[in-house]
Tab-separated table of C-alpha atoms in Angstrom:
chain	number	residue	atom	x	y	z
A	1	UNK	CA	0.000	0.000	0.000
A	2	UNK	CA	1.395	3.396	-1.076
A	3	UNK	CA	-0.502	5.584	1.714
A	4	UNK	CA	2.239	7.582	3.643
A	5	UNK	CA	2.562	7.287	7.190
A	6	UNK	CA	0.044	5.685	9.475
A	7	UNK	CA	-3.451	7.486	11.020
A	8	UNK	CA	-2.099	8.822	14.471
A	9	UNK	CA	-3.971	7.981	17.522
A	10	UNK	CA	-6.762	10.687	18.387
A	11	UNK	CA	-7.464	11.258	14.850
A	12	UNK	CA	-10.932	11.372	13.500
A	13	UNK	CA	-12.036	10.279	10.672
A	14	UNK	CA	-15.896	11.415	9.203
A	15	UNK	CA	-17.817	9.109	6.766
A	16	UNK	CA	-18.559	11.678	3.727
A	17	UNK	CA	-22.026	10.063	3.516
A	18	UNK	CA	-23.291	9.071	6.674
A	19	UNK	CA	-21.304	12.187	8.869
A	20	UNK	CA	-20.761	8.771	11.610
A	21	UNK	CA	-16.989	9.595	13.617
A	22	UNK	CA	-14.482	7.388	13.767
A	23	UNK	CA	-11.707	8.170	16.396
A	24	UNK	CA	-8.395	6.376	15.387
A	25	UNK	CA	-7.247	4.332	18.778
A	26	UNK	CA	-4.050	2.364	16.866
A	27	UNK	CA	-2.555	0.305	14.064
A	28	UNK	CA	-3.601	-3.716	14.483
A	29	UNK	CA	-2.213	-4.632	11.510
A	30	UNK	CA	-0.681	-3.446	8.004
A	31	UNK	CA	-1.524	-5.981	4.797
A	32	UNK	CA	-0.687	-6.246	0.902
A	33	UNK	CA	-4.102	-4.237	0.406
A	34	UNK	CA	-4.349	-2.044	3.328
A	35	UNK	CA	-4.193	-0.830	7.039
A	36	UNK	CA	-6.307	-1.822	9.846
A	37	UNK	CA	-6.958	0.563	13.120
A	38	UNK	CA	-8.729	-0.197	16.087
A	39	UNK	CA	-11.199	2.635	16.081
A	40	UNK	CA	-14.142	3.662	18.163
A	41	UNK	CA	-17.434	5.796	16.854
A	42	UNK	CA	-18.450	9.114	18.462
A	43	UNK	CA	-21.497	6.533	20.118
A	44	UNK	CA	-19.403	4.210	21.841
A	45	UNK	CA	-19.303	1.418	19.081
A	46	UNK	CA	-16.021	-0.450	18.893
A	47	UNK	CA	-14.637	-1.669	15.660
A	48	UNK	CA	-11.635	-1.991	13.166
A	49	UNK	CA	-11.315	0.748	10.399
A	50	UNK	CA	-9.898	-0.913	7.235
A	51	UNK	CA	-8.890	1.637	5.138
A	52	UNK	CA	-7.665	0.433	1.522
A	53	UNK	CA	-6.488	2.828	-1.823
A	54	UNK	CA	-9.490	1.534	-3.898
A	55	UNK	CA	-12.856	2.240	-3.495
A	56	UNK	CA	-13.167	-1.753	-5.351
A	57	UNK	CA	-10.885	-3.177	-2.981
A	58	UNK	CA	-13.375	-1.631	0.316
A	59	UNK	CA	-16.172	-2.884	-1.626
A	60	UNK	CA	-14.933	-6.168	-2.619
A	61	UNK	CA	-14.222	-6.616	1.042
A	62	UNK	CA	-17.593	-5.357	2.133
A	63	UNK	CA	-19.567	-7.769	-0.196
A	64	UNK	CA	-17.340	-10.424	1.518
A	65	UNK	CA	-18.179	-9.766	4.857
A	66	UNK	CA	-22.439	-9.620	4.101
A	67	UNK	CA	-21.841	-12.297	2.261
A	68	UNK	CA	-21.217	-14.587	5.567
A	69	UNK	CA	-22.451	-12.467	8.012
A	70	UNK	CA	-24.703	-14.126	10.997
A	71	UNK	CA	-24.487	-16.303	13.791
A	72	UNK	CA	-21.725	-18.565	13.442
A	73	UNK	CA	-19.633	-16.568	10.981
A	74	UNK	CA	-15.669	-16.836	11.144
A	75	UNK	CA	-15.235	-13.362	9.807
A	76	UNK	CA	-15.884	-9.975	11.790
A	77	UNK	CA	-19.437	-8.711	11.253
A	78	UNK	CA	-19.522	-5.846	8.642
A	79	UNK	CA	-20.026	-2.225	10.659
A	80	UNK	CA	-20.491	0.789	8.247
A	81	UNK	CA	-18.499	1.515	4.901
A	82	UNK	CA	-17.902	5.231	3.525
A	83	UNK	CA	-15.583	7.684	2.027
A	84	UNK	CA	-13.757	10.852	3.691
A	85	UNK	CA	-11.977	13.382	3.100
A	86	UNK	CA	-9.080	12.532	5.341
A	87	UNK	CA	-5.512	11.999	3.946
A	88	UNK	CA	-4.736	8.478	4.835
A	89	UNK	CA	-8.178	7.825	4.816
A	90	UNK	CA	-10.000	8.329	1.614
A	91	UNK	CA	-11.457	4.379	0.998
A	92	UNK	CA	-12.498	2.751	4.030
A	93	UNK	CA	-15.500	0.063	5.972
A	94	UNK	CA	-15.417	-0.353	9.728
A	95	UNK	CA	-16.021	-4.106	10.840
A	96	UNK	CA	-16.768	-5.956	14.406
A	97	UNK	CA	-13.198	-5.726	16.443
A	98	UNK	CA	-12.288	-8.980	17.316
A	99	UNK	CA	-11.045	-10.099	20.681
A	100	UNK	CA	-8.721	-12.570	21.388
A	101	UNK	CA	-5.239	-14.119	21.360
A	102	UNK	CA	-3.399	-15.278	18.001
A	103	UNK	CA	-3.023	-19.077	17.352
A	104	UNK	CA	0.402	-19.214	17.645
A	105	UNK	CA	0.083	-17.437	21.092
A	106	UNK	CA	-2.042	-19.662	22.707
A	107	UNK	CA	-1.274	-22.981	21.265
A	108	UNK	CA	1.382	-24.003	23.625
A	109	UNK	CA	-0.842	-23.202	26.731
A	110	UNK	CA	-3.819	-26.025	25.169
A	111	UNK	CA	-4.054	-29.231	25.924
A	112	UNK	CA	-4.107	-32.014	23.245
A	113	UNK	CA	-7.830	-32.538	23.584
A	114	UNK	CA	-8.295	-28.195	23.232
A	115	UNK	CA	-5.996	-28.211	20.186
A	116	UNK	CA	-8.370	-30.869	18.562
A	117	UNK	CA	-11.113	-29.110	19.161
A	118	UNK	CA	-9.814	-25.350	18.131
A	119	UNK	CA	-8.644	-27.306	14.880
A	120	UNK	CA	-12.341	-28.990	14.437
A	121	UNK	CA	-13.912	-25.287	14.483
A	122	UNK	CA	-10.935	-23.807	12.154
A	123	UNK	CA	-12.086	-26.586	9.127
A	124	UNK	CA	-15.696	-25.118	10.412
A	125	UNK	CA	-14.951	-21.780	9.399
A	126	UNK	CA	-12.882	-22.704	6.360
A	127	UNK	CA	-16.115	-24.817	5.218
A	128	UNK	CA	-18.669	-22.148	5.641
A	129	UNK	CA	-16.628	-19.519	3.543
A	130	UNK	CA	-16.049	-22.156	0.932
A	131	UNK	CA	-19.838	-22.481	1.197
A	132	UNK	CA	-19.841	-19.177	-0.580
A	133	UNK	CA	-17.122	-20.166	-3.302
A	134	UNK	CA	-14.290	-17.956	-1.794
A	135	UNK	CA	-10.962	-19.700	-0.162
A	136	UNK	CA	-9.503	-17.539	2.413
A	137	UNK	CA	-6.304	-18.076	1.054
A	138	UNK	CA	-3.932	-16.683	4.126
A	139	UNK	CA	-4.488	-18.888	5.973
A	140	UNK	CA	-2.090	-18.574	9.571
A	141	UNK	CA	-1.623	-18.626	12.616
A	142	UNK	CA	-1.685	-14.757	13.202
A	143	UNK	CA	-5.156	-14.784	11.375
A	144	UNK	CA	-6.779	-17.233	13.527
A	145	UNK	CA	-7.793	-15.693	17.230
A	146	UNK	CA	-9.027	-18.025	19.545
A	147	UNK	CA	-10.775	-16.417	22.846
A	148	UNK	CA	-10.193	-17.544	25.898
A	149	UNK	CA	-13.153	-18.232	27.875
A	150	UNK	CA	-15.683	-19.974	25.134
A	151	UNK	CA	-12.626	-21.376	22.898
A	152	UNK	CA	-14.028	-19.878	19.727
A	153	UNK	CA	-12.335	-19.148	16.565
A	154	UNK	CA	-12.181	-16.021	14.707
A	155	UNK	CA	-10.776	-14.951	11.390
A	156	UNK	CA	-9.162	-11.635	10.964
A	157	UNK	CA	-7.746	-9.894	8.016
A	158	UNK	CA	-10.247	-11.311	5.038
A	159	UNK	CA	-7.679	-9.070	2.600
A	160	UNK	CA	-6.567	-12.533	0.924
A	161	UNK	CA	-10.658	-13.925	0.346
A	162	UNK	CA	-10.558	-15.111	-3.363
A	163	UNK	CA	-13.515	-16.360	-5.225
A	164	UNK	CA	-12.456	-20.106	-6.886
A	165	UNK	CA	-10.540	-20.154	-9.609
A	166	UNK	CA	-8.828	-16.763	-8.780
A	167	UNK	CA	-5.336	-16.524	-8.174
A	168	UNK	CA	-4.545	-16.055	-5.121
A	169	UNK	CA	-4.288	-12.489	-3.942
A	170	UNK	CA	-2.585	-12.499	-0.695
A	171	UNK	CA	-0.781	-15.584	1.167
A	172	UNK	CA	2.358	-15.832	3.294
A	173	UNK	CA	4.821	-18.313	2.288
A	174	UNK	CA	5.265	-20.660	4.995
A	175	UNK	CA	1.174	-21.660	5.417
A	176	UNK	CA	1.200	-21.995	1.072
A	177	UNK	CA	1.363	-25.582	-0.576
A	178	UNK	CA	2.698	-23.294	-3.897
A	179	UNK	CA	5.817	-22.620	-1.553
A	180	UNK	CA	6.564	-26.135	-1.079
A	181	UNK	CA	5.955	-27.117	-4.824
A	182	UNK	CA	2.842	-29.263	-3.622
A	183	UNK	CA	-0.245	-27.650	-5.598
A	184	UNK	CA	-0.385	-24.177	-8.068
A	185	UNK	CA	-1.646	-20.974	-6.385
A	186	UNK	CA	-5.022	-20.632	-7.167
A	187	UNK	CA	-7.954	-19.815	-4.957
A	188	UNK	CA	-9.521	-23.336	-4.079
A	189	UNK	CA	-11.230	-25.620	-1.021
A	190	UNK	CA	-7.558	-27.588	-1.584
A	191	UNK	CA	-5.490	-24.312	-1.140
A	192	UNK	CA	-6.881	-23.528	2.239
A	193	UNK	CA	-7.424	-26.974	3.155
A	194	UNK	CA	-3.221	-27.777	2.824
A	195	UNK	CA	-2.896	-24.504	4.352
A	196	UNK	CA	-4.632	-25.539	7.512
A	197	UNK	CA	-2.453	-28.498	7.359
A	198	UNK	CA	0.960	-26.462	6.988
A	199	UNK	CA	-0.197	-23.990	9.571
A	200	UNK	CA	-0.651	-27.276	11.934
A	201	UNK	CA	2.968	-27.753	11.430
A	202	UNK	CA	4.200	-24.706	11.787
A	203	UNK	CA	3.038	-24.384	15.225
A	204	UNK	CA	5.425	-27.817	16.386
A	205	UNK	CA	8.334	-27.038	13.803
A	206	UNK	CA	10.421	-23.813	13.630
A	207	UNK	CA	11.306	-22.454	10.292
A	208	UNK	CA	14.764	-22.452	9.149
A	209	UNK	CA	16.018	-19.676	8.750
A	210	UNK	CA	17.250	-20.718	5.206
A	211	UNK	CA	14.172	-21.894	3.877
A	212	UNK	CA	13.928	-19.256	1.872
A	213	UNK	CA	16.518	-19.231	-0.318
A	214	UNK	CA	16.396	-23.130	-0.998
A	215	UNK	CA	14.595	-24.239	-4.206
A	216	UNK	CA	10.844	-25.302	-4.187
A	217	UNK	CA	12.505	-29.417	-3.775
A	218	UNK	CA	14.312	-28.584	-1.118
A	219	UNK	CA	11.881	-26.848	0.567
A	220	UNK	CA	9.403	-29.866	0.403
A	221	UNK	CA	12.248	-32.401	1.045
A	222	UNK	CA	12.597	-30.255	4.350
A	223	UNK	CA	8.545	-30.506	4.966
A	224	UNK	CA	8.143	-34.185	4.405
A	225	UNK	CA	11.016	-34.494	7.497
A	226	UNK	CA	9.328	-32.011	9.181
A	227	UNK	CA	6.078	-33.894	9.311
A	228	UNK	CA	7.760	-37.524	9.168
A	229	UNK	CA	10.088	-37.060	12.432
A	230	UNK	CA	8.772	-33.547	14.928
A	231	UNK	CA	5.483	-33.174	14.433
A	232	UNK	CA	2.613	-35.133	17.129
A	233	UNK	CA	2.410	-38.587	15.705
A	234	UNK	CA	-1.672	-38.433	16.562
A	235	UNK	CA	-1.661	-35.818	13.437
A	236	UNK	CA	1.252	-37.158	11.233
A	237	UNK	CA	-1.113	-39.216	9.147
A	238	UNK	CA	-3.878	-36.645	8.638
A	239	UNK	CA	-1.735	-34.019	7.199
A	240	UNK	CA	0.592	-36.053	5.610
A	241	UNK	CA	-3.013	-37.140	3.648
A	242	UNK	CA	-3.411	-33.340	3.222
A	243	UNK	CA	-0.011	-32.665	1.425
A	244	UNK	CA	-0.372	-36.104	-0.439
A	245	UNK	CA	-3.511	-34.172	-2.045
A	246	UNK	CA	-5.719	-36.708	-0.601
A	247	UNK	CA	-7.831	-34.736	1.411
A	248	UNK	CA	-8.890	-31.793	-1.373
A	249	UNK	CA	-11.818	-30.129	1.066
A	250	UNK	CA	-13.314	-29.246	4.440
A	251	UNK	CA	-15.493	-31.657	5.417
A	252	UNK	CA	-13.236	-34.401	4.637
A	253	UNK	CA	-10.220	-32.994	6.390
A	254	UNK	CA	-12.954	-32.592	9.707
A	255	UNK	CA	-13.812	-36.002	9.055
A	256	UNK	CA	-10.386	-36.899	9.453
A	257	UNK	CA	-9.684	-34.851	12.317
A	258	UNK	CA	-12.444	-36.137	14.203
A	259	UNK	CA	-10.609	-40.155	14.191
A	260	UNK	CA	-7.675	-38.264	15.814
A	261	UNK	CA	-6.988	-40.133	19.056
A	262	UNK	CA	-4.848	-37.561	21.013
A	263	UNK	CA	-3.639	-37.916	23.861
A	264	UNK	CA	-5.373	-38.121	27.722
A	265	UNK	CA	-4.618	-35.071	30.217
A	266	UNK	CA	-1.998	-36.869	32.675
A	267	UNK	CA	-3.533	-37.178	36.145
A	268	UNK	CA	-3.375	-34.955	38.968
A	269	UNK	CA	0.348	-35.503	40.274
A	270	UNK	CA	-0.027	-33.236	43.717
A	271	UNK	CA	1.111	-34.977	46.904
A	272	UNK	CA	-2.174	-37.246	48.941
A	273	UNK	CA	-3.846	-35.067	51.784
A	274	UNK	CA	-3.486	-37.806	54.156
A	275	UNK	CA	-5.351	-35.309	56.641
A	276	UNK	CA	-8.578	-37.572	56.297
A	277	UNK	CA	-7.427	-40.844	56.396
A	278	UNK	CA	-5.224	-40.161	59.675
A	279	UNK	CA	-8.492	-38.460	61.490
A	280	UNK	CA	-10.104	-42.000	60.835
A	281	UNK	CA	-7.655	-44.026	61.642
A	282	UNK	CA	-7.242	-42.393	65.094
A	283	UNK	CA	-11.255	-42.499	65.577
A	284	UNK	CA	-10.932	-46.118	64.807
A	285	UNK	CA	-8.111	-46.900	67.202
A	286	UNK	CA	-10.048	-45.213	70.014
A	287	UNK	CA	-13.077	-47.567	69.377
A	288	UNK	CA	-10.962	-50.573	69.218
A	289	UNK	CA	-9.218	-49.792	72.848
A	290	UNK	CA	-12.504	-48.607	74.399
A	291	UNK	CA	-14.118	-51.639	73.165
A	292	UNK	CA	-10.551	-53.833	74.698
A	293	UNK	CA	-11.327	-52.025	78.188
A	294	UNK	CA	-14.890	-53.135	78.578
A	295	UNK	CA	-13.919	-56.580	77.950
A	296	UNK	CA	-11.124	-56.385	80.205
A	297	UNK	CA	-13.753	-55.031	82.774
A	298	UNK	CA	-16.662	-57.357	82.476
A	299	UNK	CA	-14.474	-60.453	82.536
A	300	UNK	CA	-13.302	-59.209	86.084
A	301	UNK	CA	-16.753	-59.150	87.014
């Protein structure tokens, strides 16, 4: 994006048509296509401003975001879109600000049982935007927020959304089977689908730092190791099915998640509280010798 420097916090920003205010809180994130503040409306409304240098790209992404919009939808709720008059922000659409913690943040904290499940409603929200015939196409960890309390999964930054067929408009290398010489980069249910699965592994296996400079065979020779000898062995076969190109969509990649066996939470390991069992003991011990005494005294009777 060619827009100078940044919105400043404390700026406002005025839709041209509907005169709503926008005060600029912060950056959350800079893309290919645009910049995204957190922003709040002169009522109180929270949201995040995505401001863009096209009036086609805003509505493009607008159309996307009615498209799936509801109960149950993994992309932020569309808010108001508008033009202004404000350097930095002539093309823009506010949608619902997200809360929660990036994949890659939280997945060491889960259990193997939680990561399951946050996987099972990832493929959810990958299946109901391929519903629509659009792949999200950057698919990654940093796109996926999980929230703490009810476990649900959120998509953020629907800048890479591609209607199937397209070429793919925005994807990071690591989480794209193109990268690894696996599949061509094209906007598909398989695209996401073997992104998923290379997400998966990039949250057990650091990247090397020379990946990048090693040849598409390399890289894949590298993957196929990757997969074969550090990622969890509960997984191994279901993505190695995924970047075989034998799983092509969502609902076949959640049927294959759901046969993952993973692993049971190990039991509680604190010390016994013996505290009971001694209190009953001693109780029991004073019955027995009471019970010794009276038979001791009615014999000498």
């Amino acid at each position: 994006m060619t827009a100078s420097r940044p919105l400043p916090p404390g700026t406002w920003v005025v839709g041209k048509w509907t005169k709503r205010r926008w005060r600029v809180q912060g950056v959350l994130g800079t893309g290919a296509n645009g910049v995204v503040y957190a922003v709040e409306r002169d009522d109180g409304l929270k949201g995040a401003m995505k401001v863009c240098e096209t009036a086609g790209q805003v509505a493009f992404e607008w159309s996307l975001l009615n498209l799936v919009r509801g109960p149950g939808s993994p992309l932020p709720a569309p808010q108001q879109i508008d033009d202004s008059d404000r350097p930095g922000a002539r093309y823009f659409y506010v949608m619902e600000r997200i809360s929660g913690k990036p994949l890659d943040k939280v997945w060491p904290t889960l259990a193997p049982a939680v990561r399951k499940e946050i996987m099972l409603r990832v493929v959810d929200g990958i299946a109901r935007l391929h519903a629509t015939g659009h792949a999200f196409c950057d698919v990654k960890p940093q796109n996926v927020l999980v929230q703490a309390a009810s476990g649900e999964v959120r998509f953020v930054d629907p800048g890479g959304v591609t209607p199937f067929g397209k070429a793919v408009r925005q994807f990071t290398p690591t989480t794209d089977g193109a990268f690894f010489g696996l599949c061509d980069r094209r906007a598909s249910a398989a695209y996401d689908v073997m992104a998923v699965a290379l997400m998966a592994v990039s949250l057990e296996v650091p990247t090397p730092a020379n990946l990048y400079q090693l040849p598409p065979e390399k890289r894949r020779e590298w993957l196929w190791r990757a997969v074969a000898d550090q990622v969890d062995g509960a997984w191994r076969g279901v993505w190695g099915r995924v970047l075989r190109l034998e799983i092509r969509d969502a609902e076949a990649l959640r049927a294959a998640l759901s046969q993952v066996r993973v692993k049971a939470e190990k039991a509680d390991a604190r010390p016994r509280d013996w505290t009971a069992a001694f209190m009953w003991a001693s109780v029991a011990s004073a019955v027995l010798t009471t019970a010794c005494a009276w038979a001791l005294y009615l014999r000498l009777l």
